[in-house]
Amino acid sequence: EYDPERGRRCTECFDMRMERCALYAHEHGFDAIATTNSTSRWKDVQQVDESGIRAASRYEGLVYWVHDWQNDEMTMRKYQISAQQKFYKQEYCGCSYSLRDSNEWRKANGIPKIQIGGEHAGLGNRFFSDPLIDADEESQEVVDEFFSQAEEIARAGRDVKERKKRLQVYKERRKTEADDGTINGLNNW
């Protein structure tokens, strides 16, 4: 429950989801599966791909499509499509633990809680709108900085005081919005 992002809990989640995907593909005659999780720099592509490969290997004739989706060109293309289609921008991975940890960090830094659904996000825009800004939020530098500190916070486990103390490392990372709507900062976590 207190594993960091990219930890054992994520592997179990990917395994479960990829197994359902593989079963569906098998039952409906598809010969390949993939996942958008492998496009996000917030995810460990090796961890995601290994889950996909394991799931596909259970069914004869089914393969998991391994590709380098996280390069700069593919990341920019993803954000261009997301902005053109006005896709919803989720502010956490989707699991209850990520929601808890994200809101805990936000509270410690005076940032509004994540708002699920609706027209307004807790921070920034609810929908993808500008490929360059959206891509900057997932730049390799931002992701690397986040994960260089995430393990330490996870080690605090259930100790709320210790978790709050360790969350202070994120204080300068938060995105702030000026009165004129200009966004400043690294990302919307």
GROMACS .gro file of C-alpha atoms in nm:
model
  189
    1GLU     CA    1   0.000   0.000   0.000
    2TYR     CA    2   0.289   0.239   0.066
    3ASP     CA    3   0.508   0.122  -0.221
    4PRO     CA    4   0.637   0.411  -0.431
    5GLU     CA    5   0.513   0.468  -0.784
    6ARG     CA    6   0.682   0.204  -1.004
    7GLY     CA    7   0.694  -0.037  -0.708
    8ARG     CA    8   0.553  -0.387  -0.655
    9ARG     CA    9   0.195  -0.262  -0.634
   10CYS     CA   10   0.226  -0.114  -0.985
   11THR     CA   11   0.355  -0.444  -1.123
   12GLU     CA   12   0.055  -0.624  -0.974
   13CYS     CA   13  -0.180  -0.365  -1.124
   14PHE     CA   14  -0.019  -0.390  -1.470
   15ASP     CA   15  -0.026  -0.771  -1.450
   16MET     CA   16  -0.396  -0.771  -1.369
   17ARG     CA   17  -0.487  -0.521  -1.642
   18MET     CA   18  -0.267  -0.679  -1.909
   19GLU     CA   19  -0.407  -1.025  -1.828
   20ARG     CA   20  -0.761  -0.896  -1.887
   21CYS     CA   21  -0.645  -0.730  -2.210
   22ALA     CA   22  -0.476  -1.050  -2.329
   23LEU     CA   23  -0.782  -1.260  -2.246
   24TYR     CA   24  -1.008  -1.021  -2.437
   25ALA     CA   25  -0.768  -1.021  -2.734
   26HIS     CA   26  -0.754  -1.401  -2.732
   27GLU     CA   27  -1.132  -1.438  -2.711
   28HIS     CA   28  -1.189  -1.189  -2.994
   29GLY     CA   29  -0.919  -1.302  -3.237
   30PHE     CA   30  -0.664  -1.023  -3.199
   31ASP     CA   31  -0.299  -1.113  -3.251
   32ALA     CA   32  -0.131  -0.825  -3.062
   33ILE     CA   33  -0.185  -0.613  -2.752
   34ALA     CA   34  -0.031  -0.288  -2.624
   35THR     CA   35  -0.102  -0.026  -2.358
   36THR     CA   36  -0.087   0.351  -2.336
   37ASN     CA   37   0.088   0.306  -2.000
   38SER     CA   38   0.407   0.239  -2.195
   39THR     CA   39   0.387   0.589  -2.349
   40SER     CA   40   0.412   0.774  -2.018
   41ARG     CA   41   0.749   0.871  -1.878
   42TRP     CA   42   0.584   0.849  -1.536
   43LYS     CA   43   0.573   0.473  -1.586
   44ASP     CA   44   0.868   0.234  -1.594
   45VAL     CA   45   0.851   0.108  -1.952
   46GLN     CA   46   1.036  -0.213  -1.865
   47GLN     CA   47   0.789  -0.284  -1.584
   48VAL     CA   48   0.490  -0.220  -1.815
   49ASP     CA   49   0.636  -0.418  -2.105
   50GLU     CA   50   0.723  -0.718  -1.884
   51SER     CA   51   0.360  -0.732  -1.766
   52GLY     CA   52   0.239  -0.718  -2.127
   53ILE     CA   53   0.482  -0.986  -2.242
   54ARG     CA   54   0.384  -1.216  -1.951
   55ALA     CA   55   0.015  -1.172  -2.028
   56ALA     CA   56   0.049  -1.230  -2.404
   57SER     CA   57   0.268  -1.538  -2.353
   58ARG     CA   58  -0.028  -1.721  -2.197
   59TYR     CA   59  -0.210  -1.729  -2.531
   60GLU     CA   60  -0.075  -1.895  -2.844
   61GLY     CA   61  -0.037  -1.654  -3.134
   62LEU     CA   62  -0.070  -1.342  -2.918
   63VAL     CA   63   0.217  -1.095  -2.883
   64TYR     CA   64   0.269  -0.780  -2.682
   65TRP     CA   65   0.384  -0.489  -2.900
   66VAL     CA   66   0.713  -0.362  -2.756
   67HIS     CA   67   0.810  -0.020  -2.892
   68ASP     CA   68   1.001   0.285  -2.766
   69TRP     CA   69   0.700   0.512  -2.715
   70GLN     CA   70   0.878   0.737  -2.463
   71ASN     CA   71   1.122   0.910  -2.697
   72ASP     CA   72   1.090   1.286  -2.752
   73GLU     CA   73   0.925   1.255  -3.094
   74MET     CA   74   0.659   1.009  -2.975
   75THR     CA   75   0.596   1.209  -2.658
   76MET     CA   76   0.536   1.525  -2.863
   77ARG     CA   77   0.307   1.338  -3.104
   78LYS     CA   78   0.108   1.203  -2.809
   79TYR     CA   79   0.054   1.557  -2.680
   80GLN     CA   80  -0.036   1.691  -3.024
   81ILE     CA   81  -0.308   1.427  -3.059
   82SER     CA   82  -0.422   1.479  -2.699
   83ALA     CA   83  -0.456   1.857  -2.752
   84GLN     CA   84  -0.628   1.820  -3.092
   85GLN     CA   85  -0.880   1.578  -2.946
   86LYS     CA   86  -0.906   1.771  -2.615
   87PHE     CA   87  -0.841   1.456  -2.413
   88TYR     CA   88  -0.903   1.458  -2.039
   89LYS     CA   89  -0.589   1.520  -1.833
   90GLN     CA   90  -0.587   1.298  -1.526
   91GLU     CA   91  -0.374   1.430  -1.241
   92TYR     CA   92  -0.275   1.092  -1.094
   93CYS     CA   93  -0.227   0.737  -1.222
   94GLY     CA   94  -0.580   0.624  -1.140
   95CYS     CA   95  -0.533   0.402  -0.836
   96SER     CA   96  -0.660   0.497  -0.493
   97TYR     CA   97  -0.306   0.493  -0.349
   98SER     CA   98  -0.180   0.740  -0.608
   99LEU     CA   99  -0.481   0.963  -0.539
  100ARG     CA  100  -0.408   0.945  -0.165
  101ASP     CA  101  -0.037   1.021  -0.209
  102SER     CA  102  -0.099   1.303  -0.459
  103ASN     CA  103  -0.357   1.469  -0.234
  104GLU     CA  104  -0.130   1.425   0.069
  105TRP     CA  105   0.150   1.604  -0.117
  106ARG     CA  106  -0.089   1.878  -0.230
  107LYS     CA  107  -0.221   1.934   0.122
  108ALA     CA  108   0.133   1.958   0.259
  109ASN     CA  109   0.207   2.225   0.000
  110GLY     CA  110  -0.117   2.423   0.017
  111ILE     CA  111  -0.244   2.303  -0.322
  112PRO     CA  112  -0.610   2.215  -0.386
  113LYS     CA  113  -0.702   1.845  -0.388
  114ILE     CA  114  -0.736   1.660  -0.716
  115GLN     CA  115  -1.082   1.704  -0.861
  116ILE     CA  116  -1.200   1.392  -1.040
  117GLY     CA  117  -1.411   1.462  -1.348
  118GLY     CA  118  -1.586   1.789  -1.418
  119GLU     CA  119  -1.462   2.091  -1.606
  120HIS     CA  120  -1.195   2.208  -1.361
  121ALA     CA  121  -0.872   2.044  -1.251
  122GLY     CA  122  -0.709   2.081  -0.912
  123LEU     CA  123  -0.422   2.254  -1.094
  124GLY     CA  124  -0.379   2.366  -1.451
  125ASN     CA  125  -0.616   2.268  -1.729
  126ARG     CA  126  -0.862   1.977  -1.714
  127PHE     CA  127  -0.796   1.891  -2.078
  128PHE     CA  128  -0.481   1.875  -2.286
  129SER     CA  129  -0.459   2.202  -2.478
  130ASP     CA  130  -0.102   2.298  -2.566
  131PRO     CA  131   0.137   2.021  -2.679
  132LEU     CA  132   0.450   2.212  -2.574
  133ILE     CA  133   0.327   2.291  -2.222
  134ASP     CA  134   0.180   1.943  -2.180
  135ALA     CA  135   0.505   1.780  -2.296
  136ASP     CA  136   0.709   1.999  -2.058
  137GLU     CA  137   0.506   1.860  -1.769
  138GLU     CA  138   0.633   1.514  -1.861
  139SER     CA  139   0.987   1.608  -1.960
  140GLN     CA  140   1.252   1.356  -1.868
  141GLU     CA  141   1.405   1.608  -1.628
  142VAL     CA  142   1.077   1.653  -1.436
  143VAL     CA  143   1.017   1.279  -1.416
  144ASP     CA  144   1.375   1.203  -1.308
  145GLU     CA  145   1.359   1.467  -1.034
  146PHE     CA  146   1.031   1.328  -0.902
  147PHE     CA  147   1.155   0.970  -0.884
  148SER     CA  148   1.487   1.066  -0.728
  149GLN     CA  149   1.284   1.166  -0.420
  150ALA     CA  150   0.980   0.933  -0.430
  151GLU     CA  151   1.154   0.634  -0.272
  152GLU     CA  152   1.248   0.832   0.037
  153ILE     CA  153   0.889   0.943   0.092
  154ALA     CA  154   0.761   0.586   0.051
  155ARG     CA  155   0.999   0.471   0.326
  156ALA     CA  156   0.801   0.683   0.574
  157GLY     CA  157   0.517   0.431   0.535
  158ARG     CA  158   0.215   0.496   0.757
  159ASP     CA  159   0.391   0.754   0.978
  160VAL     CA  160   0.191   1.065   0.882
  161LYS     CA  161   0.427   1.313   1.050
  162GLU     CA  162   0.729   1.160   0.879
  163ARG     CA  163   0.552   1.154   0.541
  164LYS     CA  164   0.463   1.524   0.575
  165LYS     CA  165   0.822   1.606   0.665
  166ARG     CA  166   0.953   1.418   0.362
  167LEU     CA  167   0.690   1.575   0.134
  168GLN     CA  168   0.853   1.915   0.187
  169VAL     CA  169   1.109   1.826  -0.083
  170TYR     CA  170   0.832   1.892  -0.339
  171LYS     CA  171   0.743   2.239  -0.220
  172GLU     CA  172   0.926   2.420  -0.501
  173ARG     CA  173   0.803   2.178  -0.772
  174ARG     CA  174   0.440   2.280  -0.761
  175LYS     CA  175   0.287   2.470  -1.045
  176THR     CA  176   0.142   2.805  -0.953
  177GLU     CA  177  -0.101   3.010  -1.156
  178ALA     CA  178  -0.062   3.387  -1.170
  179ASP     CA  179  -0.359   3.624  -1.178
  180ASP     CA  180  -0.323   3.656  -1.556
  181GLY     CA  181  -0.355   3.279  -1.604
  182THR     CA  182   0.018   3.225  -1.669
  183ILE     CA  183   0.141   2.892  -1.534
  184ASN     CA  184   0.478   2.884  -1.358
  185GLY     CA  185   0.665   2.580  -1.232
  186LEU     CA  186   0.755   2.231  -1.342
  187ASN     CA  187   0.445   2.015  -1.338
  188ASN     CA  188   0.091   1.965  -1.219
  189TRP     CA  189   0.161   1.702  -0.957
   0.00000   0.00000   0.00000
